Short mmCIF file of C-alpha atoms in Angstrom, two decimals:
data_model
loop_
_atom_site.label_atom_id
_atom_site.label_comp_id
_atom_site.label_asym_id
_atom_site.label_seq_id
_atom_site.Cartn_x
_atom_site.Cartn_y
_atom_site.Cartn_z
CA UNK C 37 -1.35 11.45 -31.19
CA UNK C 38 2.45 11.44 -31.04
CA UNK C 39 4.49 8.49 -29.77
CA UNK C 40 6.54 10.26 -27.10
CA UNK C 41 6.16 9.64 -23.36
CA UNK C 42 4.17 12.19 -21.41
CA UNK C 43 7.17 12.61 -19.10
CA UNK C 44 9.15 13.98 -22.05
CA UNK C 45 6.48 16.58 -22.81
CA UNK C 46 6.42 17.57 -19.15
CA UNK C 47 10.22 17.80 -19.03
CA UNK C 48 10.31 20.18 -22.00
CA UNK C 49 7.34 22.08 -20.54
CA UNK C 50 9.31 22.70 -17.34
CA UNK C 51 12.28 23.98 -19.34
CA UNK C 52 10.00 26.34 -21.27
CA UNK C 53 8.37 27.54 -18.06
CA UNK C 54 11.80 28.33 -16.61
CA UNK C 55 12.67 30.24 -19.80
CA UNK C 56 9.47 32.29 -19.55
CA UNK C 57 10.19 33.15 -15.93
CA UNK C 58 13.73 34.20 -16.83
CA UNK C 59 12.35 36.49 -19.54
CA UNK C 60 9.71 37.92 -17.22
CA UNK C 61 6.81 36.74 -19.40
CA UNK C 62 3.49 37.61 -17.75
CA UNK C 63 0.99 34.82 -17.10
CA UNK C 64 -1.71 34.50 -19.74
CA UNK C 65 0.10 36.51 -22.44
CA UNK C 66 1.15 33.53 -24.55
CA UNK C 67 -1.04 31.82 -27.13
CA UNK C 68 -0.10 28.34 -25.84
CA UNK C 69 0.69 27.01 -22.39
CA UNK C 70 4.14 25.54 -21.78
CA UNK C 71 2.71 22.02 -22.05
CA UNK C 72 1.13 22.60 -25.46
CA UNK C 73 4.17 24.49 -26.75
CA UNK C 74 6.30 21.52 -25.70
CA UNK C 75 3.89 19.17 -27.45
CA UNK C 76 4.07 21.22 -30.64
CA UNK C 77 7.88 21.19 -30.59
CA UNK C 78 7.96 17.42 -30.05
CA UNK C 79 5.51 16.82 -32.90
CA UNK C 80 7.89 18.77 -35.15
CA UNK C 81 10.90 16.75 -33.99
CA UNK C 82 9.14 13.40 -34.14
CA UNK C 83 7.16 13.77 -37.38
CA UNK C 84 8.90 16.63 -39.24
CA UNK C 85 5.54 18.29 -39.73
CA UNK C 86 5.31 21.44 -41.85
CA UNK C 87 5.31 24.42 -39.48
CA UNK C 88 2.30 25.99 -41.21
CA UNK C 89 0.31 22.79 -40.57
CA UNK C 90 1.48 22.74 -36.97
CA UNK C 91 0.34 26.33 -36.57
CA UNK C 92 -3.10 25.48 -37.91
CA UNK C 93 -3.36 22.38 -35.73
CA UNK C 94 -2.49 24.26 -32.54
CA UNK C 95 -4.51 27.35 -33.41
CA UNK C 96 -1.64 29.85 -33.65
CA UNK C 97 -0.19 31.94 -36.46
CA UNK C 98 2.63 30.65 -38.62
CA UNK C 99 5.03 33.26 -37.22
CA UNK C 100 4.14 32.23 -33.65
CA UNK C 101 4.68 28.57 -34.50
CA UNK C 102 8.17 29.33 -35.85
CA UNK C 103 8.94 31.40 -32.74
CA UNK C 104 7.73 28.64 -30.41
CA UNK C 105 9.66 25.98 -32.31
CA UNK C 106 12.91 27.96 -32.24
CA UNK C 107 12.43 28.71 -28.54
CA UNK C 108 11.99 24.99 -27.86
CA UNK C 109 15.14 24.15 -29.83
CA UNK C 110 17.10 26.79 -27.90
CA UNK C 111 16.10 25.61 -24.42
CA UNK C 112 16.83 21.99 -25.30
CA UNK C 113 20.20 22.73 -26.90
CA UNK C 114 21.17 24.79 -23.84
CA UNK C 115 21.02 21.61 -21.73
CA UNK C 116 23.94 20.06 -23.61
CA UNK C 117 27.11 19.40 -21.62
CA UNK C 118 30.50 20.46 -22.87
CA UNK C 119 32.74 17.77 -24.30
CA UNK C 120 35.13 17.59 -21.34
CA UNK C 121 32.26 17.05 -18.89
CA UNK C 122 30.73 14.39 -21.13
CA UNK C 123 34.07 12.56 -21.36
CA UNK C 124 34.58 12.69 -17.58
CA UNK C 125 31.17 11.12 -17.06
CA UNK C 126 31.95 8.27 -19.46
CA UNK C 127 35.23 7.62 -17.66
CA UNK C 128 33.53 7.75 -14.25
CA UNK C 129 30.93 5.26 -15.49
CA UNK C 130 33.74 2.79 -16.16
CA UNK C 131 33.67 2.63 -19.96
CA UNK C 132 36.91 1.67 -21.70
CA UNK C 133 36.75 4.01 -24.71
CA UNK C 134 34.59 6.35 -26.79
CA UNK C 135 33.90 6.45 -30.53
CA UNK C 136 34.24 9.51 -32.78
CA UNK C 137 32.28 9.82 -36.02
CA UNK C 138 31.01 12.51 -38.35
CA UNK C 139 27.91 12.81 -40.49
CA UNK C 140 26.52 15.11 -43.16
CA UNK C 141 23.04 16.29 -42.18
CA UNK C 142 21.03 16.95 -45.31
CA UNK C 143 19.71 20.44 -46.07
CA UNK C 144 18.43 22.47 -49.02
CA UNK C 145 20.83 23.86 -51.59
CA UNK C 146 22.53 27.14 -50.64
CA UNK C 147 24.22 29.85 -52.65
CA UNK C 148 27.01 30.46 -50.11
CA UNK C 149 30.42 29.94 -51.70
CA UNK C 150 34.00 29.64 -50.49
CA UNK C 151 37.47 28.95 -51.87
CA UNK C 152 38.78 25.40 -52.06
CA UNK C 153 42.35 24.43 -51.19
CA UNK C 154 43.08 24.78 -54.92
CA UNK C 155 41.76 28.34 -54.95
CA UNK C 156 38.57 27.47 -56.84
CA UNK C 157 35.15 28.87 -55.97
CA UNK C 158 32.95 26.07 -54.59
CA UNK C 159 29.62 25.69 -52.77
CA UNK C 160 30.44 25.96 -49.06
CA UNK C 161 27.76 23.50 -47.93
CA UNK C 162 28.25 20.93 -50.70
CA UNK C 163 30.05 17.69 -49.82
CA UNK C 164 31.89 16.12 -52.72
CA UNK C 165 32.17 12.87 -50.77
CA UNK C 166 28.40 12.56 -50.29
CA UNK C 167 27.42 14.55 -53.40
CA UNK C 168 24.83 16.43 -51.42
CA UNK C 169 24.32 19.68 -49.52
CA UNK C 170 24.45 19.56 -45.76
CA UNK C 171 26.16 20.42 -42.49
CA UNK C 172 29.01 18.42 -40.99
CA UNK C 173 28.25 17.33 -37.43
CA UNK C 174 30.79 15.50 -35.26
CA UNK C 175 29.61 13.21 -32.47
CA UNK C 176 31.16 11.21 -29.63
CA UNK C 177 29.49 7.94 -28.63
CA UNK C 178 29.79 5.48 -25.78
CA UNK C 179 31.03 1.98 -26.74
CA UNK C 180 27.47 0.62 -27.05
CA UNK C 181 26.47 3.45 -29.42
CA UNK C 182 24.64 6.01 -27.27
CA UNK C 183 25.73 9.49 -28.39
CA UNK C 184 26.96 11.62 -25.49
CA UNK C 185 27.94 14.84 -27.29
CA UNK C 186 27.43 16.51 -30.67
CA UNK C 187 29.20 19.47 -32.20
CA UNK C 188 28.03 22.68 -33.80
CA UNK C 189 27.45 22.66 -37.56
CA UNK C 190 30.25 23.36 -40.03
CA UNK C 191 29.98 23.63 -43.84
CA UNK C 192 29.66 20.29 -45.61
CA UNK C 193 32.71 20.74 -47.85
CA UNK C 194 35.03 20.39 -44.86
CA UNK C 195 36.75 17.08 -44.08
CA UNK C 196 35.98 15.30 -40.79
CA UNK C 197 39.52 15.77 -39.47
CA UNK C 198 39.49 19.49 -40.20
CA UNK C 199 36.12 19.87 -38.47
CA UNK C 200 37.36 17.97 -35.43
CA UNK C 201 40.49 20.10 -35.17
CA UNK C 202 38.66 23.39 -35.80
CA UNK C 203 36.17 22.67 -33.03
CA UNK C 204 38.83 21.51 -30.56
CA UNK C 205 37.52 17.95 -30.50
CA UNK C 206 40.85 16.29 -31.20
CA UNK C 207 42.50 18.25 -28.39
CA UNK C 208 39.78 17.18 -25.94
CA UNK C 209 40.02 13.54 -27.00
CA UNK C 210 43.80 13.55 -26.71
CA UNK C 211 43.37 14.98 -23.21
CA UNK C 212 40.88 12.27 -22.25
CA UNK C 213 43.27 9.56 -23.43
CA UNK C 214 46.15 11.02 -21.43
CA UNK C 215 44.35 12.14 -18.25
CA UNK C 216 41.31 9.86 -18.06
CA UNK C 217 42.77 6.74 -19.71
CA UNK C 218 39.87 6.97 -22.17
CA UNK C 219 41.08 6.48 -25.77
CA UNK C 220 38.96 7.18 -28.85
CA UNK C 221 38.26 4.84 -31.77
CA UNK C 222 37.69 6.38 -35.18
CA UNK C 223 37.74 5.54 -38.89
CA UNK C 224 40.56 6.28 -41.31
CA UNK C 225 39.18 9.77 -41.96
CA UNK C 226 40.75 10.89 -38.68
CA UNK C 227 44.28 9.67 -39.42
CA UNK C 228 47.01 11.69 -37.65
CA UNK C 229 44.47 13.31 -35.31
CA UNK C 230 46.63 12.59 -32.26
CA UNK C 231 47.90 9.81 -30.03
CA UNK C 232 44.58 9.45 -28.22
CA UNK C 233 42.57 8.71 -31.39
CA UNK C 234 43.04 5.17 -32.72
CA UNK C 235 42.50 4.74 -36.47
CA UNK C 236 43.01 1.77 -38.83
CA UNK C 237 46.45 1.12 -40.27
CA UNK C 238 46.35 1.80 -44.00
CA UNK C 239 47.37 -0.66 -46.68
CA UNK C 240 51.06 -0.26 -47.70
CA UNK C 241 51.92 1.18 -51.08
CA UNK C 242 52.67 -0.98 -54.15
CA UNK C 243 50.08 -3.59 -53.23
CA UNK C 244 51.93 -5.05 -50.27
CA UNK C 245 49.84 -6.80 -47.63
CA UNK C 246 49.64 -5.62 -44.07
CA UNK C 247 51.59 -7.58 -41.49
CA UNK C 248 49.49 -10.12 -39.54
CA UNK C 249 49.61 -8.11 -36.33
CA UNK C 250 48.43 -4.98 -38.18
CA UNK C 251 45.57 -6.90 -39.79
CA UNK C 252 44.58 -8.21 -36.37
CA UNK C 253 44.69 -4.65 -35.00
CA UNK C 254 42.39 -3.38 -37.78
CA UNK C 255 39.95 -6.25 -37.29
CA UNK C 256 39.78 -5.59 -33.55
CA UNK C 257 39.28 -1.87 -34.16
CA UNK C 258 36.44 -2.51 -36.62
CA UNK C 259 34.85 -4.96 -34.21
CA UNK C 260 34.74 -2.31 -31.49
CA UNK C 261 34.05 0.78 -33.59
CA UNK C 262 31.01 -0.39 -35.57
CA UNK C 263 28.74 0.35 -32.60
CA UNK C 264 29.51 4.02 -33.14
CA UNK C 265 27.47 3.88 -36.33
CA UNK C 266 24.42 3.38 -34.11
CA UNK C 267 24.88 6.82 -32.56
CA UNK C 268 23.58 8.82 -35.49
CA UNK C 269 21.05 6.08 -36.31
CA UNK C 270 19.55 6.46 -32.82
CA UNK C 271 19.09 10.20 -33.37
CA UNK C 272 17.83 10.12 -36.94
CA UNK C 273 15.67 7.05 -36.48
CA UNK C 274 13.86 8.60 -33.54
CA UNK C 275 13.69 12.27 -34.58
CA UNK C 276 12.50 12.40 -38.18
CA UNK C 277 13.15 16.12 -38.61
CA UNK C 278 16.92 15.42 -38.62
CA UNK C 279 16.69 13.58 -41.94
CA UNK C 280 16.31 16.83 -43.89
CA UNK C 281 15.99 20.42 -42.81
CA UNK C 282 14.86 23.54 -44.63
CA UNK C 283 16.17 25.76 -41.83
CA UNK C 284 19.50 27.55 -42.02
CA UNK C 285 22.26 24.90 -41.99
CA UNK C 286 24.04 26.85 -39.27
CA UNK C 287 21.07 26.02 -37.04
CA UNK C 288 21.47 22.28 -37.58
CA UNK C 289 23.99 22.02 -34.74
CA UNK C 290 21.41 23.33 -32.26
CA UNK C 291 18.70 21.08 -33.70
CA UNK C 292 20.91 18.00 -33.32
CA UNK C 293 21.94 19.05 -29.80
CA UNK C 294 18.26 19.45 -28.91
CA UNK C 295 17.49 15.98 -30.31
CA UNK C 296 20.42 14.61 -28.31
CA UNK C 297 18.97 15.98 -25.07
CA UNK C 298 15.56 14.49 -25.90
CA UNK C 299 17.28 11.16 -26.49
CA UNK C 300 19.11 11.39 -23.17
CA UNK C 301 15.80 12.01 -21.40
CA UNK C 302 14.28 8.91 -22.99
CA UNK C 303 17.38 6.83 -22.17
CA UNK C 304 17.44 8.29 -18.64
CA UNK C 305 20.99 9.53 -19.19
CA UNK C 306 20.68 12.86 -17.41
CA UNK C 307 22.65 14.47 -14.57
CA UNK C 308 20.90 14.40 -11.21
CA UNK C 309 20.30 18.15 -11.43
CA UNK C 310 17.92 17.59 -14.34
#
């Protein structure tokens, strides 16, 4: 038993069936039907089951189980909308703003290295802030916390602002503020990210207190932005496999995007074409 609605299994089954038709897969040549492949993929997302155990439970080889899982991730991630489309939909729905946040998604230790800004050799996927290995994922949420878009994975040593700029997120959010009248609220990690991204005003140097109007601004910003923390909680709380992955960290972006689409199906937040 797995606590996902049957409609979700059927939705993923239809996507897998379309993928098989596109590849020209002949009927009866697969070990599992589309429905049972979808069920296997959802068990992995929901319960983070070991793939070897999944293979045994569904009566397929371990290699086949990995292939079916990766195929399921790919067809789900392919349903993701681009950031500009997602922002237009939020604006059309009448929301006043969006929320930007980043999170380190935990993974196993890697040997990949890179050079720091000081020219030192460091672990590329190690975050000094979190003291853990993982991939940096950026997400945009609606004001009530539902995530509408997630980014591809970047190495964990990178700062949130650098990730947002590298992926073109700040440019898109500045555009939405100017053209859609849809500003973005973010924490102090995104300071100087552009006019469309509102961040808290920092404390003045030498221990001076903020002016009353600046303190009121920060309090209002915190009161509106805290819902954004729910965005990642919705994904991780529902899809257990996101809490830690043994897959390549570069694949985490697709895994999170796939989980986002599953969440949108459950929240009935899909375009009419789906």
